[in-house]
Amino acid sequence: MSGSQDVATVTQARLETTASRLRELVAHLRHQRAQLREEWARLITEAKLLTAMTKEEIFAEATSVYDNYVEALETGTYEALQAYARNLSERIIPRGVETHEVVGIVLLLRDVLARSLFATYHEDFNKLNRILDAYEPAANRIAATVAVGFVQERERIIREQQEAIRELSTPVLQVRERLLILPIIGVIDPQRARQLTEQLLRGIRTNRAKVVVLDITGVPYIDSPVANHLVQTVEAARLLGATVIVTGLSPEIAQTLVNIGVDLGKMNTVGDLQGGIEEAERLLGYKVVLMQESVAQSA
Amino acid sequence: MQVPILKQGAYLIATVQSALTDEDLKQLRDTLVLQVSKVRARGVIVDVTALDVIDSFATRTLRDVAYMIRLRGAETVIVGIQPEVAFSMVKLGLTLEGVATSLDLEEGLAYLDRKAKAHEREVRAHR
Amino acid sequence: MRVPIDCDSDVVAARQKGRELASQCGFPSTDMAVVATAISELARNIVRYAVRGEIILRLVQNNGKRGIEVVAADDGPGIPDVGLAMQDGYSTSGGLGLGLPGTRRLMDDFEITSDFGKGTKVTVRRWRR
Ligand SMILES: Nc1ncnc2c1ncn2[C@@H]1O[C@H](COP(=O)(O)OP(=O)(O)OP(=O)(O)O)[C@@H](O)[C@H]1O
Ligand SMILES: [Mg+2]
């Protein structure tokens, strides 16, 4: 009983001394702020980190990071630092700053501060050790917080960009009222096939389309799961009340469709995009008048 | 859940308001078939915009509605199937083959009008 | 989450619960419809062939992937020939015979065990992409 109480007391005491050492440390870093910050910024430039940024920008960010850093040490809470790291990442990622640079600058700051602690306490070796003991875990945690924040932000941006690229890769064009064209170029992987279906079906509803021309002239080949998916998309479009005309079907893709049991006769296929659009206009009830004819008539 | 059925000219319009149980679906089917004969409707529109699931039973019932109504000399069109619902139906293997579908009520009416005109032309040609 | 199934309206309740869970899990609307449709098929089979049973809905995780799991369990008559029941168009009730094979196509994972005379358990999962 008394034994466990002793342990509790000792732990309590240790916590208090750690806290008081951190307080001393924070006071020291506040006191030396101007000088340490300057040195850190200089080392960043020397190490050729953050080359995409100007000296002034580096100094401004260094100041903010420094202050957030000291605050995290003081309060033991990392939320503010985390938020700042995210915000910083958001600003510098578009400028091409790399993960190793961000990790590099945080580690540099850790070293700058550690060196200053050496310089200040080198005469009292015991005290130096105790202060470093208190400093190190906090510093590591700070470095991890900043680096993780950066990496997460980067991943988020990459995800967003991929999404945007994917959407761009299946444009939905409205050429005239009730008529959509989806020109597909490149390989259709399962992910893209899913996207295509969603865009096509949503596009039908939002544009109140009656006919969709799906042009796959630019698709080199498709495997049978994707072929199946395409056929299902055509069927789903019909359930919405729209007709899909597939154009630019290469002999290879036609063969794939036949192999999975698609009755090509039941599918609306037209040789090329131009023919597909004409067929679409016919379905929509527009009269297609050939240029020569109309010229001849008016003459 | 009762599905209100409205008569508009020569057409009957059934507008589904919320999720339907199998019992509700059967009742809708029976009422529609009965009403078509009673009011001599030429066309029926079933608006399913409010349905977030159309499974095998619902599909079979809608198909039966269309077939039974055709036997009574009228046309049926299902309108308002949502994109997500259509996708799930097709994955499940449900295509509503032989049943007309349109984007919404307006399109459904236009479809029935076109059908009626074509029918008139045919009748005239045979006279 | 457990949803007891023993009548028509329980089928509707179960698929609404499934839709809610899928939405909480951050599934896009396409997947919400997919999950709800699968639940509808499995729950209806319970009412029709086993009279009563339950649908159990769970959020699951695998290697950081999140998903939704649906278990449909009953103590009904069981299925004498599961292979046959899994074929498109096979039905003992004049249905389209698409419920089970269609559910397999809708979902990412599909497991079925059925003991003739003892009951049926179908477990399906859909993973977030
Ligand atoms: N829970 C169950 N208990 C006993 N038999 C079942 C069960 N579920 C399915 N079955 C059997 O398997 C067959 C196939 O089921 P499935 O759901 O694929 O088609 P269905 O219910 O007959 O028609 P649909 O679902 O298309 O309306 C059923 O006809 C039935 O004989
Ligand atoms: Mg079934």
Coordinates of C-alpha atoms and ligand atoms in Angstrom, one line a residue:
Chain A
M1 CA 0.0 0.0 0.0
S2 CA 2.6 2.5 1.2
G3 CA 4.9 1.3 -1.6
S4 CA 2.5 2.3 -4.4
Q5 CA 2.0 5.6 -2.6
D6 CA 5.7 6.2 -2.7
V7 CA 5.7 5.6 -6.5
A8 CA 2.9 8.0 -6.9
T9 CA 4.7 10.7 -4.9
V10 CA 7.9 10.1 -6.9
T11 CA 6.1 10.3 -10.2
Q12 CA 4.3 13.4 -9.0
A13 CA 7.6 15.0 -8.0
R14 CA 9.2 14.1 -11.4
L15 CA 6.3 15.6 -13.3
E16 CA 6.7 18.8 -11.3
T17 CA 10.4 19.0 -12.0
T18 CA 9.9 18.3 -15.7
A19 CA 7.3 21.1 -15.7
S20 CA 9.6 23.5 -14.0
R21 CA 12.4 22.6 -16.3
L22 CA 10.2 23.2 -19.3
R23 CA 9.2 26.5 -17.8
E24 CA 12.9 27.5 -17.5
L25 CA 13.5 26.3 -21.0
V26 CA 10.6 28.4 -22.4
A27 CA 11.9 31.5 -20.6
H28 CA 15.3 30.9 -22.1
L29 CA 13.9 30.5 -25.6
R30 CA 11.7 33.6 -25.2
H31 CA 14.7 35.6 -24.0
Q32 CA 16.9 34.5 -27.0
R33 CA 14.1 34.7 -29.5
A34 CA 15.6 37.3 -31.8
Q35 CA 19.0 35.7 -32.0
L36 CA 17.9 32.0 -32.3
R37 CA 15.3 32.8 -34.9
E38 CA 17.9 34.6 -37.0
E39 CA 20.3 31.8 -36.8
W40 CA 17.6 29.3 -37.7
A41 CA 16.6 31.3 -40.8
R42 CA 20.3 31.5 -41.8
L43 CA 20.8 27.8 -41.5
I44 CA 17.7 27.1 -43.6
T45 CA 19.1 29.2 -46.4
E46 CA 22.5 27.6 -46.1
A47 CA 21.1 24.1 -46.2
K48 CA 19.3 25.2 -49.4
L49 CA 15.9 24.4 -47.9
L50 CA 12.7 26.2 -48.9
T51 CA 14.4 27.5 -52.1
A52 CA 11.0 28.3 -53.6
M53 CA 10.6 31.1 -51.0
T54 CA 12.3 34.5 -50.6
K55 CA 14.5 35.3 -47.6
E56 CA 11.8 37.6 -46.2
E57 CA 9.2 34.9 -46.5
I58 CA 11.4 32.4 -44.8
F59 CA 12.0 34.8 -42.0
A60 CA 8.3 35.5 -41.5
E61 CA 7.4 31.8 -41.5
A62 CA 10.4 31.1 -39.2
T63 CA 9.1 33.6 -36.7
S64 CA 5.6 32.1 -36.7
V65 CA 6.9 28.5 -36.4
Y66 CA 9.3 29.6 -33.6
D67 CA 6.5 31.2 -31.6
N68 CA 4.2 28.3 -32.1
Y69 CA 7.0 26.0 -31.2
V70 CA 7.7 27.7 -27.9
E71 CA 4.0 27.8 -27.2
A72 CA 3.6 24.1 -27.7
L73 CA 6.5 23.5 -25.3
E74 CA 4.9 25.8 -22.7
T75 CA 1.3 24.6 -22.9
G76 CA 2.0 21.0 -23.9
T77 CA -0.9 21.2 -26.3
Y78 CA -0.3 20.8 -30.0
E79 CA -3.5 21.9 -31.6
A80 CA -2.4 25.4 -32.4
L81 CA 0.8 24.2 -33.9
Q82 CA -1.0 21.5 -35.8
A83 CA -3.4 24.1 -37.3
Y84 CA -0.5 26.4 -38.2
A85 CA 1.4 23.5 -39.8
R86 CA -1.7 22.7 -42.0
N87 CA -2.1 26.3 -42.9
L88 CA 1.6 26.7 -43.7
S89 CA 1.5 23.5 -45.8
E90 CA -1.5 24.7 -47.7
R91 CA 0.4 27.8 -48.6
I92 CA 3.7 26.3 -49.5
I93 CA 2.7 23.0 -51.2
P94 CA 1.5 24.8 -54.4
R95 CA 4.9 26.4 -54.6
G96 CA 6.6 23.1 -54.8
V97 CA 8.0 22.7 -51.3
E98 CA 8.9 19.0 -50.7
T99 CA 8.4 16.9 -47.6
H100 CA 12.1 16.5 -46.9
E101 CA 12.4 20.3 -46.8
V102 CA 9.8 20.6 -44.1
V103 CA 11.2 17.8 -42.1
G104 CA 14.6 19.4 -42.6
I105 CA 13.7 22.8 -41.2
V106 CA 12.0 21.4 -38.1
L107 CA 15.0 19.3 -37.4
L108 CA 17.3 22.3 -37.9
L109 CA 15.2 24.3 -35.3
R110 CA 15.5 21.4 -32.9
D111 CA 19.3 21.5 -33.3
V112 CA 19.6 25.3 -33.1
L113 CA 17.7 25.2 -29.8
A114 CA 19.6 22.2 -28.5
R115 CA 22.9 24.0 -29.3
S116 CA 21.8 27.1 -27.5
L117 CA 21.0 25.0 -24.5
F118 CA 24.5 23.5 -24.6
A119 CA 26.0 26.9 -24.8
T120 CA 24.0 28.2 -21.8
Y121 CA 24.2 25.2 -19.4
H122 CA 27.5 23.6 -20.4
E123 CA 29.0 24.5 -17.0
D124 CA 26.4 22.7 -15.1
F125 CA 26.4 19.3 -16.8
N126 CA 23.7 17.8 -14.5
K127 CA 21.3 20.6 -15.1
L128 CA 22.0 20.5 -18.9
N129 CA 21.1 16.8 -18.9
R130 CA 17.9 17.3 -17.0
I131 CA 16.8 20.1 -19.3
L132 CA 17.6 18.1 -22.4
D133 CA 15.6 15.2 -20.9
A134 CA 12.6 17.5 -20.6
Y135 CA 13.2 19.1 -24.0
E136 CA 13.8 16.1 -26.2
P137 CA 10.5 14.3 -26.1
A138 CA 8.6 17.6 -26.5
A139 CA 10.8 18.6 -29.5
N140 CA 10.4 15.2 -31.1
R141 CA 6.7 15.4 -30.7
I142 CA 6.7 18.9 -32.3
A143 CA 8.8 17.8 -35.2
A144 CA 6.4 14.9 -35.8
T145 CA 3.3 17.1 -35.6
V146 CA 4.6 19.5 -38.2
A147 CA 5.8 16.8 -40.5
V148 CA 2.6 14.7 -40.3
G149 CA 0.6 17.9 -40.8
F150 CA 2.5 18.6 -44.0
V151 CA 2.2 15.0 -45.3
Q152 CA -1.5 14.9 -44.6
E153 CA -2.1 18.2 -46.3
R154 CA -0.1 17.0 -49.3
E155 CA -2.0 13.8 -49.6
R156 CA -5.3 15.8 -49.4
I157 CA -4.1 18.1 -52.2
I158 CA -3.0 15.2 -54.3
R159 CA -6.3 13.4 -53.8
E160 CA -8.1 16.5 -54.9
Q161 CA -6.0 17.0 -58.0
Q162 CA -6.5 13.3 -59.0
E163 CA -10.2 13.8 -58.6
A164 CA -10.1 16.9 -60.8
I165 CA -8.0 15.2 -63.4
R166 CA -10.3 12.3 -63.5
E167 CA -13.3 14.5 -64.0
L168 CA -11.5 16.4 -66.8
S169 CA -10.7 13.1 -68.4
T170 CA -14.4 12.4 -69.0
P171 CA -15.9 15.7 -70.1
V172 CA -19.6 15.9 -70.5
L173 CA -20.4 18.3 -73.4
Q174 CA -23.8 19.6 -74.1
V175 CA -23.8 20.3 -77.9
R176 CA -27.4 21.3 -78.2
E177 CA -30.5 21.0 -76.1
R178 CA -31.2 17.5 -74.8
L179 CA -28.0 16.1 -76.4
L180 CA -24.8 15.2 -74.6
I181 CA -21.5 14.0 -76.0
L182 CA -18.9 12.1 -73.9
P183 CA -15.7 11.8 -75.8
I184 CA -13.5 9.3 -73.9
I185 CA -9.8 9.2 -74.6
G186 CA -7.4 6.7 -73.1
V187 CA -7.6 3.6 -71.1
I188 CA -10.7 3.0 -69.0
D189 CA -9.8 1.4 -65.7
P190 CA -12.4 0.3 -63.2
Q191 CA -12.2 3.6 -61.2
R192 CA -12.6 5.7 -64.3
A193 CA -15.4 3.5 -65.5
R194 CA -17.3 4.1 -62.2
Q195 CA -16.7 7.9 -62.6
L196 CA -17.9 7.8 -66.2
T197 CA -21.1 6.1 -65.2
E198 CA -21.8 8.6 -62.5
Q199 CA -21.1 11.6 -64.7
L200 CA -23.1 10.2 -67.5
L201 CA -26.2 9.5 -65.4
R202 CA -26.0 12.7 -63.4
G203 CA -25.4 14.6 -66.7
I204 CA -28.6 13.2 -68.1
R205 CA -30.6 14.4 -65.2
T206 CA -29.0 17.9 -64.8
N207 CA -29.1 18.6 -68.5
R208 CA -32.4 16.8 -69.1
A209 CA -30.7 15.0 -71.9
K210 CA -32.6 12.6 -74.2
V211 CA -29.7 11.3 -76.2
V212 CA -26.1 10.8 -75.2
V213 CA -23.3 10.1 -77.7
L214 CA -20.6 8.0 -76.1
D215 CA -17.6 8.3 -78.3
I216 CA -14.9 5.7 -77.6
T217 CA -12.8 6.3 -80.7
G218 CA -9.9 7.3 -78.4
V219 CA -10.1 4.1 -76.3
P220 CA -7.5 1.6 -77.4
Y221 CA -9.1 -1.5 -75.7
I222 CA -11.3 -2.5 -72.8
D223 CA -11.3 -5.6 -70.7
S224 CA -14.5 -7.6 -70.0
P225 CA -15.3 -6.1 -66.6
V226 CA -15.1 -2.6 -68.0
A227 CA -17.1 -3.7 -71.1
N228 CA -19.7 -5.1 -68.8
H229 CA -19.8 -1.8 -66.9
L230 CA -20.2 0.1 -70.1
V231 CA -23.2 -2.0 -71.1
Q232 CA -24.7 -1.6 -67.7
T233 CA -24.3 2.2 -68.0
V234 CA -26.1 2.2 -71.3
E235 CA -29.0 0.2 -69.7
A236 CA -29.1 2.5 -66.7
A237 CA -29.3 5.5 -69.0
R238 CA -32.3 4.0 -70.6
L239 CA -34.0 3.6 -67.2
L240 CA -33.6 7.4 -66.8
G241 CA -35.3 7.8 -70.2
A242 CA -32.3 8.6 -72.3
T243 CA -30.8 6.8 -75.4
V244 CA -27.1 6.2 -75.6
I245 CA -25.4 6.0 -78.9
V246 CA -21.9 4.4 -78.9
T247 CA -19.6 5.6 -81.6
G248 CA -16.0 4.8 -82.6
L249 CA -16.2 1.1 -81.6
S250 CA -13.0 -0.5 -82.7
P251 CA -13.2 -4.1 -84.0
E252 CA -11.3 -5.3 -81.0
I253 CA -13.7 -3.7 -78.5
A254 CA -16.7 -4.9 -80.6
Q255 CA -15.2 -8.4 -80.2
T256 CA -14.8 -8.0 -76.4
L257 CA -18.5 -7.0 -76.2
V258 CA -19.6 -10.0 -78.3
N259 CA -17.4 -12.2 -76.1
I260 CA -19.2 -11.2 -72.9
G261 CA -22.5 -11.9 -74.6
V262 CA -23.6 -8.4 -75.6
D263 CA -26.1 -8.4 -78.5
L264 CA -24.6 -5.6 -80.6
G265 CA -27.8 -5.5 -82.6
K266 CA -29.6 -4.3 -79.5
M267 CA -27.0 -1.6 -78.8
N268 CA -27.2 1.6 -80.6
T269 CA -23.8 1.8 -82.3
V270 CA -22.8 4.2 -85.1
G271 CA -19.5 4.2 -86.9
D272 CA -18.1 7.6 -86.1
L273 CA -18.9 10.6 -84.0
Q274 CA -20.3 12.6 -86.8
G275 CA -22.7 9.8 -87.8
G276 CA -23.6 9.5 -84.1
I277 CA -24.5 13.1 -83.8
E278 CA -26.6 12.9 -86.9
E279 CA -28.4 9.8 -85.6
A280 CA -28.9 11.7 -82.3
E281 CA -30.5 14.6 -84.0
R282 CA -32.7 12.4 -85.9
L283 CA -33.9 10.8 -82.6
L284 CA -34.4 14.2 -81.2
G285 CA -36.6 15.1 -84.2
Y286 CA -34.3 17.5 -85.9
K287 CA -34.2 17.3 -89.7
V288 CA -30.7 16.9 -90.9
V289 CA -30.4 18.9 -94.2
L290 CA -27.2 18.3 -96.1
M291 CA -25.3 21.4 -97.0
Q292 CA -25.3 20.8 -100.7
E293 CA -29.1 20.3 -100.7
S294 CA -29.9 23.5 -98.9
V295 CA -27.5 25.4 -101.1
A296 CA -29.1 23.8 -104.2
Q297 CA -32.6 24.6 -102.9
S298 CA -31.9 28.3 -102.2
A299 CA -30.2 28.7 -105.6
Chain B
M1 CA -48.9 4.2 -47.9
Q2 CA -51.5 5.1 -50.5
V3 CA -50.3 6.3 -53.8
P4 CA -52.5 9.1 -55.1
I5 CA -53.8 8.6 -58.7
L6 CA -54.8 11.6 -60.7
K7 CA -56.8 11.7 -63.9
Q8 CA -55.5 14.2 -66.4
G9 CA -57.3 14.1 -69.8
A10 CA -56.9 10.6 -71.2
Y11 CA -54.1 9.8 -68.8
L12 CA -53.8 8.5 -65.3
I13 CA -50.9 9.8 -63.2
A14 CA -49.7 7.9 -60.1
T15 CA -47.2 9.8 -58.0
V16 CA -45.3 7.7 -55.5
Q17 CA -44.8 9.8 -52.4
S18 CA -42.5 7.7 -50.2
A19 CA -41.0 4.2 -49.8
L20 CA -43.5 1.4 -50.6
T21 CA -43.9 -2.0 -49.1
D22 CA -44.6 -5.0 -51.2
E23 CA -48.2 -4.8 -50.1
D24 CA -48.4 -1.1 -51.2
L25 CA -46.9 -2.0 -54.6
K26 CA -49.4 -4.8 -55.2
Q27 CA -52.2 -2.4 -54.2
L28 CA -50.9 0.2 -56.6
R29 CA -50.8 -2.4 -59.4
D30 CA -54.3 -3.6 -58.8
T31 CA -55.8 -0.1 -58.5
L32 CA -54.1 1.1 -61.7
V33 CA -55.3 -1.8 -63.7
L34 CA -58.8 -1.4 -62.4
Q35 CA -58.9 2.4 -62.9
V36 CA -57.5 2.2 -66.5
S37 CA -60.5 0.1 -67.5
K38 CA -62.9 2.2 -65.5
V39 CA -62.0 5.6 -66.9
R40 CA -60.8 4.2 -70.2
A41 CA -57.5 5.9 -69.9
R42 CA -55.2 5.8 -72.9
G43 CA -52.0 6.1 -70.9
V44 CA -50.6 5.7 -67.4
I45 CA -47.6 7.5 -65.9
V46 CA -46.0 6.1 -62.7
D47 CA -43.8 8.7 -61.2
V48 CA -41.2 7.0 -59.0
T49 CA -39.0 10.1 -58.3
A50 CA -39.4 9.6 -54.6
L51 CA -38.2 6.0 -54.5
D52 CA -34.7 5.5 -53.3
V53 CA -34.7 1.7 -53.9
I54 CA -36.3 -0.2 -56.8
D55 CA -35.5 -3.8 -56.1
S56 CA -36.5 -7.1 -57.8
F57 CA -40.0 -7.1 -56.4
A58 CA -40.7 -3.5 -57.3
T59 CA -39.3 -4.0 -60.8
R60 CA -41.4 -7.1 -61.3
T61 CA -44.5 -5.3 -60.1
L62 CA -43.9 -2.2 -62.3
R63 CA -43.3 -4.5 -65.3
D64 CA -46.6 -6.3 -64.5
V65 CA -48.4 -3.0 -64.4
A66 CA -47.1 -2.1 -67.9
Y67 CA -48.0 -5.5 -69.3
M68 CA -51.5 -5.7 -67.8
I69 CA -52.3 -2.2 -68.9
R70 CA -51.1 -2.9 -72.4
L71 CA -53.6 -5.8 -72.5
R72 CA -56.2 -3.2 -71.8
G73 CA -55.1 -1.2 -74.8
A74 CA -53.2 1.6 -72.9
E75 CA -49.6 2.6 -72.7
T76 CA -47.5 2.9 -69.5
V77 CA -44.4 5.0 -68.8
I78 CA -42.3 4.9 -65.7
V79 CA -40.8 8.4 -65.0
G80 CA -38.3 9.8 -62.5
I81 CA -36.0 6.8 -61.8
Q82 CA -33.0 8.4 -60.0
P83 CA -29.4 7.8 -61.3
E84 CA -28.2 5.9 -58.3
V85 CA -31.4 3.8 -58.3
A86 CA -31.0 3.0 -62.0
F87 CA -27.4 2.0 -61.4
S88 CA -28.3 -0.4 -58.6
M89 CA -31.1 -1.9 -60.7
V90 CA -28.9 -2.6 -63.6
K91 CA -26.2 -4.2 -61.3
L92 CA -28.9 -6.4 -59.8
G93 CA -29.8 -7.5 -63.3
L94 CA -33.1 -5.5 -63.6
T95 CA -33.6 -3.7 -66.9
L96 CA -37.3 -3.2 -67.2
E97 CA -37.2 -4.5 -70.7
G98 CA -40.2 -3.7 -72.8
V99 CA -41.3 -1.0 -70.5
A100 CA -41.1 2.7 -71.5
T101 CA -39.2 5.1 -69.2
S102 CA -38.9 8.9 -69.3
L103 CA -36.9 11.5 -67.4
D104 CA -39.8 13.1 -65.6
L105 CA -43.5 13.8 -65.7
E106 CA -43.2 16.3 -68.5
E107 CA -41.3 13.9 -70.7
G108 CA -43.6 11.1 -69.8
L109 CA -46.6 13.2 -71.0
A110 CA -44.8 14.1 -74.2
Y111 CA -44.1 10.4 -74.7
L112 CA -47.7 9.4 -74.3
D113 CA -48.8 12.2 -76.7
R114 CA -46.4 11.0 -79.3
K115 CA -47.7 7.4 -78.9
A116 CA -51.3 8.6 -79.2
K117 CA -50.5 10.5 -82.4
A118 CA -48.8 7.5 -84.0
H119 CA -51.7 5.4 -83.0
E120 CA -54.2 7.8 -84.7
R121 CA -52.1 7.8 -87.9
E122 CA -52.1 4.0 -87.9
V123 CA -55.9 3.8 -87.3
R124 CA -56.5 6.3 -90.1
A125 CA -54.2 4.4 -92.5
H126 CA -56.2 1.2 -91.9
R127 CA -59.5 2.8 -92.7
Chain C
M1 CA -27.4 -2.6 -35.1
R2 CA -30.1 -5.3 -35.3
V3 CA -33.3 -5.0 -37.2
P4 CA -35.9 -7.8 -36.6
I5 CA -37.6 -8.9 -39.8
D6 CA -41.0 -10.5 -39.8
C7 CA -43.2 -8.4 -42.1
D8 CA -43.3 -6.3 -45.2
S9 CA -42.7 -3.0 -43.5
D10 CA -39.6 -4.3 -41.7
V11 CA -38.1 -4.7 -45.1
V12 CA -38.5 -1.0 -45.7
A13 CA -37.3 -0.1 -42.2
A14 CA -34.1 -2.3 -42.6
R15 CA -33.1 -0.6 -45.9
Q16 CA -33.7 2.8 -44.4
K17 CA -31.4 1.9 -41.5
G18 CA -28.8 0.7 -43.9
R19 CA -29.0 3.8 -45.9
E20 CA -28.5 5.9 -42.8
L21 CA -25.5 3.9 -41.6
A22 CA -23.9 4.1 -45.1
S23 CA -24.4 7.9 -45.0
Q24 CA -22.8 8.2 -41.6
C25 CA -19.9 6.2 -42.9
G26 CA -19.4 8.7 -45.6
F27 CA -20.5 6.5 -48.5
P28 CA -21.4 8.4 -51.7
S29 CA -25.0 8.3 -52.7
T30 CA -24.5 5.6 -55.4
D31 CA -23.2 3.2 -52.7
M32 CA -26.1 4.2 -50.3
A33 CA -28.5 3.0 -53.0
V34 CA -26.5 -0.1 -53.6
V35 CA -26.5 -1.1 -49.9
A36 CA -30.2 -0.3 -49.4
T37 CA -31.1 -2.4 -52.5
A38 CA -29.0 -5.4 -51.2
I39 CA -30.7 -5.1 -47.8
S40 CA -34.1 -5.0 -49.5
E41 CA -33.4 -8.3 -51.3
L42 CA -32.1 -10.1 -48.3
A43 CA -34.8 -8.9 -46.0
R44 CA -37.5 -9.8 -48.4
N45 CA -36.1 -13.3 -48.8
I46 CA -36.4 -13.7 -45.0
V47 CA -40.0 -12.6 -44.9
R48 CA -41.0 -14.7 -47.9
Y49 CA -39.1 -17.9 -47.3
A50 CA -38.3 -18.0 -43.6
V51 CA -41.1 -15.9 -42.1
R52 CA -38.9 -14.2 -39.6
G53 CA -35.2 -13.5 -38.9
E54 CA -33.0 -10.4 -38.6
I55 CA -30.7 -8.0 -40.4
I56 CA -27.5 -7.0 -38.6
L57 CA -25.8 -3.9 -39.8
R58 CA -22.2 -3.0 -38.8
L59 CA -19.4 -0.7 -39.8
V60 CA -16.3 -2.6 -40.5
Q61 CA -12.6 -1.9 -41.1
N62 CA -9.9 -3.7 -43.0
N63 CA -6.4 -2.3 -43.6
G64 CA -7.7 1.3 -43.1
K65 CA -10.5 0.6 -45.6
R66 CA -13.9 1.4 -44.1
G67 CA -17.1 -0.5 -45.1
I68 CA -20.5 -1.6 -44.2
E69 CA -21.5 -5.2 -43.4
V70 CA -25.0 -6.6 -43.7
V71 CA -25.8 -10.0 -42.2
A72 CA -29.2 -11.5 -42.9
A73 CA -29.9 -14.5 -40.7
D74 CA -33.0 -16.7 -40.2
D75 CA -33.9 -20.1 -38.7
G76 CA -36.2 -20.9 -41.7
P77 CA -36.2 -23.9 -43.9
G78 CA -32.8 -23.3 -45.5
I79 CA -31.9 -23.7 -49.1
P80 CA -31.6 -27.2 -50.4
D81 CA -29.3 -26.3 -53.3
V82 CA -27.4 -23.1 -52.8
G83 CA -25.6 -23.3 -56.1
L84 CA -29.0 -23.4 -57.9
A85 CA -30.4 -20.5 -55.8
M86 CA -27.4 -18.4 -56.8
Q87 CA -28.2 -18.7 -60.5
D88 CA -29.9 -15.8 -62.3
G89 CA -33.5 -16.6 -62.8
Y90 CA -33.9 -19.4 -60.3
S91 CA -36.9 -18.9 -58.1
T92 CA -39.3 -21.2 -56.2
S93 CA -41.8 -18.4 -55.8
G94 CA -42.3 -17.1 -59.3
G95 CA -40.0 -14.2 -58.6
L96 CA -37.4 -12.9 -61.1
G97 CA -34.8 -15.0 -59.2
L98 CA -32.3 -12.1 -59.2
G99 CA -32.3 -11.4 -55.4
L100 CA -29.3 -13.5 -54.4
P101 CA -27.2 -13.4 -57.5
G102 CA -27.9 -9.7 -57.9
T103 CA -26.9 -8.9 -54.4
R104 CA -23.6 -10.7 -55.0
R105 CA -23.1 -8.4 -58.0
L106 CA -24.0 -5.3 -56.0
M107 CA -21.7 -5.9 -53.1
D108 CA -17.9 -6.4 -52.8
D109 CA -18.0 -9.5 -50.5
F110 CA -20.7 -12.2 -50.4
E111 CA -20.9 -15.3 -48.3
I112 CA -23.8 -17.6 -47.9
T113 CA -24.3 -20.6 -45.6
S114 CA -27.6 -22.5 -45.5
D115 CA -28.4 -25.7 -43.6
F116 CA -31.4 -27.5 -45.1
G117 CA -34.0 -27.4 -42.3
K118 CA -32.0 -25.1 -40.1
G119 CA -31.8 -21.7 -41.6
T120 CA -29.8 -19.4 -43.8
K121 CA -27.2 -16.8 -43.2
V122 CA -26.0 -14.3 -45.8
T123 CA -23.1 -11.9 -45.1
V124 CA -22.3 -9.1 -47.5
R125 CA -19.9 -6.2 -47.4
R126 CA -19.4 -3.0 -49.4
W127 CA -16.1 -1.1 -49.0
R128 CA -15.6 2.6 -49.4
R129 CA -13.5 3.6 -52.4
Ligands
LIG1 N1 -33.7 -17.0 -46.5 C1 -34.1 -18.0 -47.3 N2 -34.6 -19.1 -46.8 C2 -34.9 -20.1 -47.6 N3 -34.9 -20.1 -49.0 C3 -34.4 -19.0 -49.6 C4 -33.9 -17.9 -48.8 N4 -33.5 -16.9 -49.6 C5 -33.6 -17.4 -50.9 N5 -34.1 -18.7 -50.9 C6 -34.4 -19.5 -52.0 O1 -33.5 -19.1 -53.1 C7 -34.3 -18.8 -54.3 C8 -33.6 -17.7 -55.0 O2 -33.6 -16.5 -54.2 P1 -33.6 -15.1 -54.9 O3 -33.7 -14.0 -53.9 O4 -32.4 -15.1 -55.8 O5 -34.8 -15.1 -55.9 P2 -36.4 -14.9 -55.6 O6 -36.6 -14.5 -54.2 O7 -37.0 -16.2 -55.9 O8 -36.8 -13.8 -56.6 P3 -36.5 -12.2 -56.5 O9 -35.6 -12.0 -55.4 O10 -35.8 -11.9 -57.8 O11 -37.8 -11.6 -56.4 C9 -35.6 -18.5 -53.8 O12 -36.6 -18.7 -54.7 C10 -35.8 -19.4 -52.6 O13 -36.2 -20.7 -53.0
MG2 MG -35.5 -12.8 -53.4

